[in-house]
mmCIF file of C-alpha atoms in Angstrom:
data_model
loop_
_atom_site.group_PDB
_atom_site.id
_atom_site.type_symbol
_atom_site.label_atom_id
_atom_site.label_comp_id
_atom_site.label_asym_id
_atom_site.label_seq_id
_atom_site.Cartn_x
_atom_site.Cartn_y
_atom_site.Cartn_z
ATOM 1 C CA MET A 1 -123.385 -14.433 -33.381
ATOM 2 C CA MET A 2 -124.883 -15.789 -36.631
ATOM 3 C CA LYS A 3 -123.413 -19.252 -36.022
ATOM 4 C CA ALA A 4 -124.786 -19.310 -32.464
ATOM 5 C CA LEU A 5 -128.230 -18.262 -33.718
ATOM 6 C CA LYS A 6 -128.169 -20.944 -36.396
ATOM 7 C CA SER A 7 -127.166 -23.553 -33.804
ATOM 8 C CA LYS A 8 -130.040 -22.516 -31.480
ATOM 9 C CA LEU A 9 -132.561 -22.622 -34.337
ATOM 10 C CA ALA A 10 -131.255 -25.999 -35.439
ATOM 11 C CA ILE A 11 -131.501 -27.389 -31.914
ATOM 12 C CA GLY A 12 -135.077 -26.066 -31.706
ATOM 13 C CA VAL A 13 -135.986 -27.697 -34.990
ATOM 14 C CA ILE A 14 -134.348 -30.956 -33.951
ATOM 15 C CA ALA A 15 -136.043 -30.917 -30.550
ATOM 16 C CA THR A 16 -139.462 -30.201 -32.082
ATOM 17 C CA GLY A 17 -138.954 -32.912 -34.650
ATOM 18 C CA LEU A 18 -137.898 -35.317 -31.955
ATOM 19 C CA VAL A 19 -141.045 -34.698 -29.874
ATOM 20 C CA ALA A 20 -143.287 -35.110 -32.897
ATOM 21 C CA GLY A 21 -141.306 -38.094 -34.087
ATOM 22 C CA MET A 22 -141.399 -39.753 -30.734
ATOM 23 C CA GLY A 23 -145.169 -39.460 -30.665
ATOM 24 C CA THR A 24 -145.290 -41.355 -33.890
ATOM 25 C CA ALA A 25 -142.360 -43.636 -33.154
ATOM 26 C CA PHE A 26 -143.558 -44.900 -29.849
ATOM 27 C CA ALA A 27 -147.087 -45.332 -31.227
ATOM 28 C CA ALA A 28 -145.705 -47.561 -33.968
ATOM 29 C CA THR A 29 -144.619 -51.147 -33.697
ATOM 30 C CA ASP A 30 -140.924 -50.528 -34.667
ATOM 31 C CA ALA A 31 -139.910 -47.798 -32.194
ATOM 32 C CA GLY A 32 -136.178 -48.475 -32.730
ATOM 33 C CA GLY A 33 -136.516 -48.039 -36.503
ATOM 34 C CA GLN A 34 -138.364 -44.751 -36.072
ATOM 35 C CA LEU A 35 -135.687 -43.477 -33.689
ATOM 36 C CA GLN A 36 -132.952 -44.454 -36.154
ATOM 37 C CA SER A 37 -134.762 -42.620 -38.963
ATOM 38 C CA TRP A 38 -135.136 -39.511 -36.842
ATOM 39 C CA TYR A 39 -131.512 -39.693 -35.745
ATOM 40 C CA SER A 40 -130.206 -40.064 -39.299
ATOM 41 C CA SER A 41 -132.091 -36.922 -40.342
ATOM 42 C CA ALA A 42 -130.951 -34.930 -37.316
ATOM 43 C CA SER A 43 -127.341 -36.039 -37.745
ATOM 44 C CA ALA A 44 -127.353 -35.027 -41.431
ATOM 45 C CA ILE A 45 -128.560 -31.543 -40.457
ATOM 46 C CA THR A 46 -125.867 -31.257 -37.790
ATOM 47 C CA LYS A 47 -123.133 -32.352 -40.183
ATOM 48 C CA GLY A 48 -124.327 -29.770 -42.703
ATOM 49 C CA LEU A 49 -124.106 -27.046 -40.065
ATOM 50 C CA ILE A 50 -120.615 -28.134 -39.089
ATOM 51 C CA ALA A 51 -119.518 -28.099 -42.722
ATOM 52 C CA GLY A 52 -120.909 -24.563 -43.081
ATOM 53 C CA ASP A 53 -119.160 -23.419 -39.905
ATOM 54 C CA VAL A 54 -115.681 -24.538 -40.981
ATOM 55 C CA ALA A 55 -115.860 -23.997 -44.743
ATOM 56 C CA SER A 56 -114.905 -20.313 -44.756
ATOM 57 C CA TYR A 57 -112.213 -20.852 -42.119
ATOM 58 C CA VAL A 58 -110.531 -23.634 -44.087
ATOM 59 C CA ALA A 59 -110.755 -21.705 -47.365
ATOM 60 C CA ALA A 60 -109.333 -18.533 -45.800
ATOM 61 C CA ASN A 61 -106.420 -20.399 -44.254
ATOM 62 C CA LYS A 62 -105.601 -22.158 -47.515
ATOM 63 C CA GLU A 63 -105.579 -18.823 -49.378
ATOM 64 C CA LYS A 64 -103.432 -17.224 -46.688
ATOM 65 C CA MET A 65 -100.967 -20.102 -46.828
ATOM 66 C CA VAL A 66 -100.579 -19.667 -50.599
ATOM 67 C CA THR A 67 -100.116 -15.904 -50.186
ATOM 68 C CA ASP A 68 -97.512 -16.382 -47.435
ATOM 69 C CA TYR A 69 -95.605 -18.903 -49.532
ATOM 70 C CA LYS A 70 -95.532 -16.574 -52.525
ATOM 71 C CA ASN A 71 -94.371 -13.663 -50.363
ATOM 72 C CA ILE A 72 -91.548 -15.763 -48.898
ATOM 73 C CA ASN A 73 -90.502 -16.949 -52.344
ATOM 74 C CA ASN A 74 -90.584 -13.465 -53.918
ATOM 75 C CA SER A 75 -88.728 -11.914 -50.992
ATOM 76 C CA ALA A 76 -86.000 -14.578 -51.127
ATOM 77 C CA VAL A 77 -85.537 -14.182 -54.896
ATOM 78 C CA ASN A 78 -85.366 -10.385 -54.685
ATOM 79 C CA ASP A 79 -82.937 -10.461 -51.749
ATOM 80 C CA VAL A 80 -80.556 -12.825 -53.532
ATOM 81 C CA LYS A 81 -80.750 -10.800 -56.745
ATOM 82 C CA THR A 82 -80.036 -7.556 -54.875
ATOM 83 C CA ALA A 83 -77.118 -9.114 -52.988
ATOM 84 C CA GLY A 84 -75.593 -10.358 -56.261
ATOM 85 C CA THR A 85 -75.975 -6.943 -57.944
ATOM 86 C CA THR A 86 -74.556 -5.064 -54.958
ATOM 87 C CA GLU A 87 -71.551 -7.368 -54.618
ATOM 88 C CA THR A 88 -70.866 -7.247 -58.366
ATOM 89 C CA THR A 89 -70.878 -3.438 -58.348
ATOM 90 C CA ARG A 90 -68.602 -3.321 -55.321
ATOM 91 C CA VAL A 91 -66.060 -5.794 -56.690
ATOM 92 C CA GLN A 92 -65.994 -4.162 -60.120
ATOM 93 C CA GLY A 93 -65.473 -0.744 -58.542
ATOM 94 C CA SER A 94 -62.671 -2.060 -56.348
ATOM 95 C CA ILE A 95 -60.848 -3.758 -59.232
ATOM 96 C CA ASN A 96 -61.237 -0.769 -61.560
ATOM 97 C CA GLY A 97 -60.078 1.576 -58.795
ATOM 98 C CA GLN A 98 -56.952 -0.507 -58.243
ATOM 99 C CA LEU A 99 -56.357 -0.628 -61.999
ATOM 100 C CA ASN A 100 -56.580 3.170 -62.204
ATOM 101 C CA THR A 101 -54.146 3.535 -59.304
ATOM 102 C CA TYR A 102 -51.573 1.238 -60.924
ATOM 103 C CA THR A 103 -52.033 2.855 -64.326
ATOM 104 C CA ALA A 104 -51.566 6.360 -62.962
ATOM 105 C CA ALA A 105 -48.429 5.327 -61.046
ATOM 106 C CA ILE A 106 -46.912 3.697 -64.142
ATOM 107 C CA ASP A 107 -47.767 6.665 -66.380
ATOM 108 C CA ASN A 108 -46.334 9.148 -63.881
ATOM 109 C CA GLN A 109 -43.112 7.203 -63.425
ATOM 110 C CA ASN A 110 -42.795 6.603 -67.175
ATOM 111 C CA GLY A 111 -43.135 10.342 -67.855
ATOM 112 C CA SER A 112 -40.572 11.143 -65.171
ATOM 113 C CA ILE A 113 -38.104 8.625 -66.611
ATOM 114 C CA LYS A 114 -38.532 9.891 -70.172
ATOM 115 C CA GLY A 115 -38.219 13.499 -69.028
ATOM 116 C CA SER A 116 -34.984 12.907 -67.124
ATOM 117 C CA MET A 117 -33.416 10.487 -69.611
ATOM 118 C CA PRO A 118 -31.827 13.081 -72.023
ATOM 119 C CA GLY A 119 -30.229 15.000 -69.171
ATOM 120 C CA GLU A 120 -29.067 11.795 -67.539
ATOM 121 C CA TYR A 121 -27.167 10.671 -70.615
ATOM 122 C CA ASP A 122 -25.881 14.151 -71.382
ATOM 123 C CA ARG A 123 -24.307 14.219 -67.949
ATOM 124 C CA PHE A 124 -22.949 10.697 -68.454
ATOM 125 C CA ILE A 125 -21.371 11.633 -71.792
ATOM 126 C CA ASN A 126 -19.983 14.911 -70.516
ATOM 127 C CA GLY A 127 -18.477 13.234 -67.476
ATOM 128 C CA THR A 128 -16.953 10.463 -69.545
ATOM 129 C CA ASN A 129 -15.627 12.954 -72.073
ATOM 130 C CA ALA A 130 -14.144 15.102 -69.346
ATOM 131 C CA ILE A 131 -12.298 12.110 -67.908
ATOM 132 C CA ASN A 132 -11.107 10.941 -71.318
ATOM 133 C CA ASN A 133 -10.086 14.420 -72.355
ATOM 134 C CA GLY A 134 -8.090 14.858 -69.172
ATOM 135 C CA VAL A 135 -6.281 11.615 -69.816
ATOM 136 C CA VAL A 136 -5.538 12.567 -73.397
ATOM 137 C CA ASP A 137 -4.375 16.011 -72.427
ATOM 138 C CA GLY A 138 -2.092 14.550 -69.776
ATOM 139 C CA ILE A 139 -0.578 12.095 -72.210
ATOM 140 C CA GLY A 140 -0.142 14.849 -74.764
ATOM 141 C CA PHE A 141 1.528 17.136 -72.254
ATOM 142 C CA VAL A 142 3.994 14.452 -71.171
ATOM 143 C CA ALA A 143 4.578 13.469 -74.781
ATOM 144 C CA LYS A 144 5.415 17.006 -75.787
ATOM 145 C CA LEU A 145 7.968 17.222 -72.985
ATOM 146 C CA ASP A 146 9.547 13.794 -72.945
ATOM 147 C CA ILE A 147 9.043 11.800 -76.108
ATOM 148 C CA THR A 148 9.614 11.954 -79.800
ATOM 149 C CA LYS A 149 7.279 11.597 -82.770
ATOM 150 C CA ASP A 150 7.031 7.833 -82.097
ATOM 151 C CA VAL A 151 5.722 8.486 -78.585
ATOM 152 C CA ASN A 152 3.259 11.014 -80.017
ATOM 153 C CA ASP A 153 2.074 8.356 -82.514
ATOM 154 C CA GLN A 154 1.747 5.906 -79.634
ATOM 155 C CA GLY A 155 -0.283 8.521 -77.792
ATOM 156 C CA LYS A 156 -2.691 8.760 -80.708
ATOM 157 C CA THR A 157 -2.958 4.985 -80.822
ATOM 158 C CA SER A 158 -3.736 4.913 -77.107
ATOM 159 C CA VAL A 159 -6.447 7.526 -77.551
ATOM 160 C CA ASN A 160 -8.056 5.442 -80.289
ATOM 161 C CA ASN A 161 -7.894 2.307 -78.151
ATOM 162 C CA LEU A 162 -9.415 4.184 -75.245
ATOM 163 C CA THR A 163 -12.318 5.453 -77.327
ATOM 164 C CA THR A 164 -13.033 1.974 -78.672
ATOM 165 C CA ALA A 165 -12.879 0.377 -75.223
ATOM 166 C CA VAL A 166 -15.178 2.984 -73.725
ATOM 167 C CA GLY A 167 -17.643 2.567 -76.582
ATOM 168 C CA THR A 168 -17.709 -1.188 -76.070
ATOM 169 C CA THR A 169 -18.143 -0.823 -72.322
ATOM 170 C CA GLN A 170 -20.955 1.691 -72.797
ATOM 171 C CA SER A 171 -22.749 -0.602 -75.267
ATOM 172 C CA GLN A 172 -22.455 -3.599 -72.942
ATOM 173 C CA ALA A 173 -23.750 -1.562 -70.024
ATOM 174 C CA ALA A 174 -26.763 -0.363 -72.037
ATOM 175 C CA THR A 175 -27.564 -3.929 -73.117
ATOM 176 C CA ALA A 176 -27.294 -5.259 -69.557
ATOM 177 C CA LEU A 177 -29.531 -2.457 -68.236
ATOM 178 C CA THR A 178 -32.179 -3.048 -70.911
ATOM 179 C CA THR A 179 -32.176 -6.792 -70.189
ATOM 180 C CA LYS A 180 -32.574 -6.149 -66.465
ATOM 181 C CA ILE A 181 -35.519 -3.795 -67.011
ATOM 182 C CA GLU A 182 -37.356 -6.205 -69.309
ATOM 183 C CA ALA A 183 -36.765 -9.157 -66.954
ATOM 184 C CA THR A 184 -38.108 -7.140 -64.021
ATOM 185 C CA LYS A 185 -41.202 -6.075 -65.979
ATOM 186 C CA THR A 186 -41.857 -9.674 -67.036
ATOM 187 C CA GLU A 187 -41.551 -10.909 -63.454
ATOM 188 C CA LEU A 188 -43.931 -8.234 -62.158
ATOM 189 C CA ASN A 189 -46.469 -8.891 -64.926
ATOM 190 C CA THR A 190 -46.443 -12.604 -64.083
ATOM 191 C CA LEU A 191 -47.041 -11.847 -60.399
ATOM 192 C CA LEU A 192 -49.862 -9.420 -61.251
ATOM 193 C CA ALA A 193 -51.559 -12.025 -63.445
ATOM 194 C CA ALA A 194 -51.369 -14.581 -60.622
ATOM 195 C CA GLU A 195 -52.791 -12.084 -58.101
ATOM 196 C CA ARG A 196 -55.605 -11.235 -60.490
ATOM 197 C CA THR A 197 -56.550 -14.911 -60.948
ATOM 198 C CA ALA A 198 -56.405 -15.648 -57.215
ATOM 199 C CA ALA A 199 -58.388 -12.530 -56.256
ATOM 200 C CA SER A 200 -61.099 -13.209 -58.817
ATOM 201 C CA GLN A 201 -61.524 -16.811 -57.602
ATOM 202 C CA GLU A 202 -61.650 -15.769 -53.950
ATOM 203 C CA ILE A 203 -64.342 -13.193 -54.716
ATOM 204 C CA LYS A 204 -66.395 -15.744 -56.674
ATOM 205 C CA ASP A 205 -66.035 -18.390 -53.925
ATOM 206 C CA ASN A 206 -67.077 -15.932 -51.222
ATOM 207 C CA LEU A 207 -70.136 -14.804 -53.188
ATOM 208 C CA ALA A 208 -71.222 -18.393 -53.884
ATOM 209 C CA ALA A 209 -70.838 -19.317 -50.200
ATOM 210 C CA LYS A 210 -72.816 -16.287 -49.032
ATOM 211 C CA ILE A 211 -75.645 -17.022 -51.460
ATOM 212 C CA ALA A 212 -75.798 -20.710 -50.459
ATOM 213 C CA ALA A 213 -75.920 -19.845 -46.753
ATOM 214 C CA LYS A 214 -78.663 -17.286 -47.247
ATOM 215 C CA LEU A 215 -80.780 -19.671 -49.340
ATOM 216 C CA ALA A 216 -80.439 -22.368 -46.675
ATOM 217 C CA GLU A 217 -81.524 -19.906 -43.987
ATOM 218 C CA LEU A 218 -84.568 -18.818 -46.006
ATOM 219 C CA GLN A 219 -85.512 -22.425 -46.785
ATOM 220 C CA ALA A 220 -85.360 -23.291 -43.085
ATOM 221 C CA LEU A 221 -87.625 -20.340 -42.286
ATOM 222 C CA ALA A 222 -90.108 -21.377 -44.975
ATOM 223 C CA ASP A 223 -90.111 -24.991 -43.721
ATOM 224 C CA SER A 224 -90.672 -23.863 -40.144
ATOM 225 C CA LEU A 225 -93.576 -21.608 -41.069
ATOM 226 C CA GLU A 226 -95.123 -24.299 -43.238
ATOM 227 C CA GLU A 227 -94.919 -26.858 -40.425
ATOM 228 C CA ALA A 228 -96.432 -24.435 -37.903
ATOM 229 C CA ASN A 229 -99.362 -23.604 -40.211
ATOM 230 C CA LYS A 230 -100.044 -27.262 -40.939
ATOM 231 C CA LYS A 231 -100.004 -28.028 -37.232
ATOM 232 C CA GLY A 232 -102.451 -25.184 -36.562
ATOM 233 C CA ILE A 233 -104.847 -26.408 -39.262
ATOM 234 C CA ASN A 234 -104.724 -29.992 -37.985
ATOM 235 C CA GLU A 235 -105.273 -28.907 -34.394
ATOM 236 C CA LYS A 236 -108.230 -26.752 -35.406
ATOM 237 C CA GLY A 237 -109.696 -29.653 -37.374
ATOM 238 C CA VAL A 238 -109.402 -31.978 -34.381
ATOM 239 C CA SER A 239 -110.986 -29.317 -32.145
ATOM 240 C CA LEU A 240 -113.904 -28.768 -34.514
ATOM 241 C CA GLU A 241 -114.381 -32.495 -34.889
ATOM 242 C CA ALA A 242 -114.524 -32.979 -31.113
ATOM 243 C CA ALA A 243 -116.897 -30.026 -30.667
ATOM 244 C CA GLY A 244 -119.184 -31.342 -33.413
ATOM 245 C CA LYS A 245 -119.329 -34.783 -31.894
ATOM 246 C CA THR A 246 -120.001 -33.351 -28.442
ATOM 247 C CA ALA A 247 -122.831 -31.222 -29.847
ATOM 248 C CA LEU A 248 -124.401 -34.270 -31.481
ATOM 249 C CA GLU A 249 -124.060 -36.271 -28.313
ATOM 250 C CA ASN A 250 -125.716 -33.499 -26.295
ATOM 251 C CA ILE A 251 -128.627 -33.360 -28.767
ATOM 252 C CA VAL A 252 -129.161 -37.083 -28.493
ATOM 253 C CA ILE A 253 -129.000 -36.998 -24.707
ATOM 254 C CA ASN A 254 -131.258 -33.998 -24.319
ATOM 255 C CA GLY A 255 -133.654 -35.035 -27.084
ATOM 256 C CA LEU A 256 -134.169 -38.536 -25.757
ATOM 257 C CA LYS A 257 -134.786 -37.635 -22.128
#
């Protein structure tokens, strides 16, 4: 409403000035020069009005564009930061949970093995002793019935040889079992280390790819919005320019009738 009122007042002033000016201009010798002088003054007034009309619009749009850009930037930064924190917490929780599961399983099995080990070897010794004692008793029984002192001495020698052989066999078996256990543990530890390295790299690669994709998406959005705003500003400028020129042309036409 205020702009329309200003335009009407300006047109009235210009029209009045034109009538007065024409009285003087056409009474003078250089009518063309007088008309040019009047036109220059009227055009300057019109340009000033146009500048006043668009000044606040241009300023407001520039401020809004800066605000929009800052909002986009801050939102993108916060989103990426939150995604990184959330993924870090999730991965750490998953790894620590798996670690706790493995640790508990190892501790439980280790306790079970240590608890059953004394009984296991007591049974082994008792069984072995029972077998050996039966053999010795059988030899002794036969010796008492069938052989002389020499056979009894041989029986004692056989018992000694048997004890030594069994001791050697038992020692070899224990060594072989220990070696097998350690080799198995080493193999499993190597595999676990490889799985840990591979899993960590896969997690890092996935996170980096997700972040890169999201940043590209946000950049595309920002570029699109920027282009649309620029286009709107340019189109408005062209429209205002055309309207201003049309208004001036109408003043000239109507004022010089």
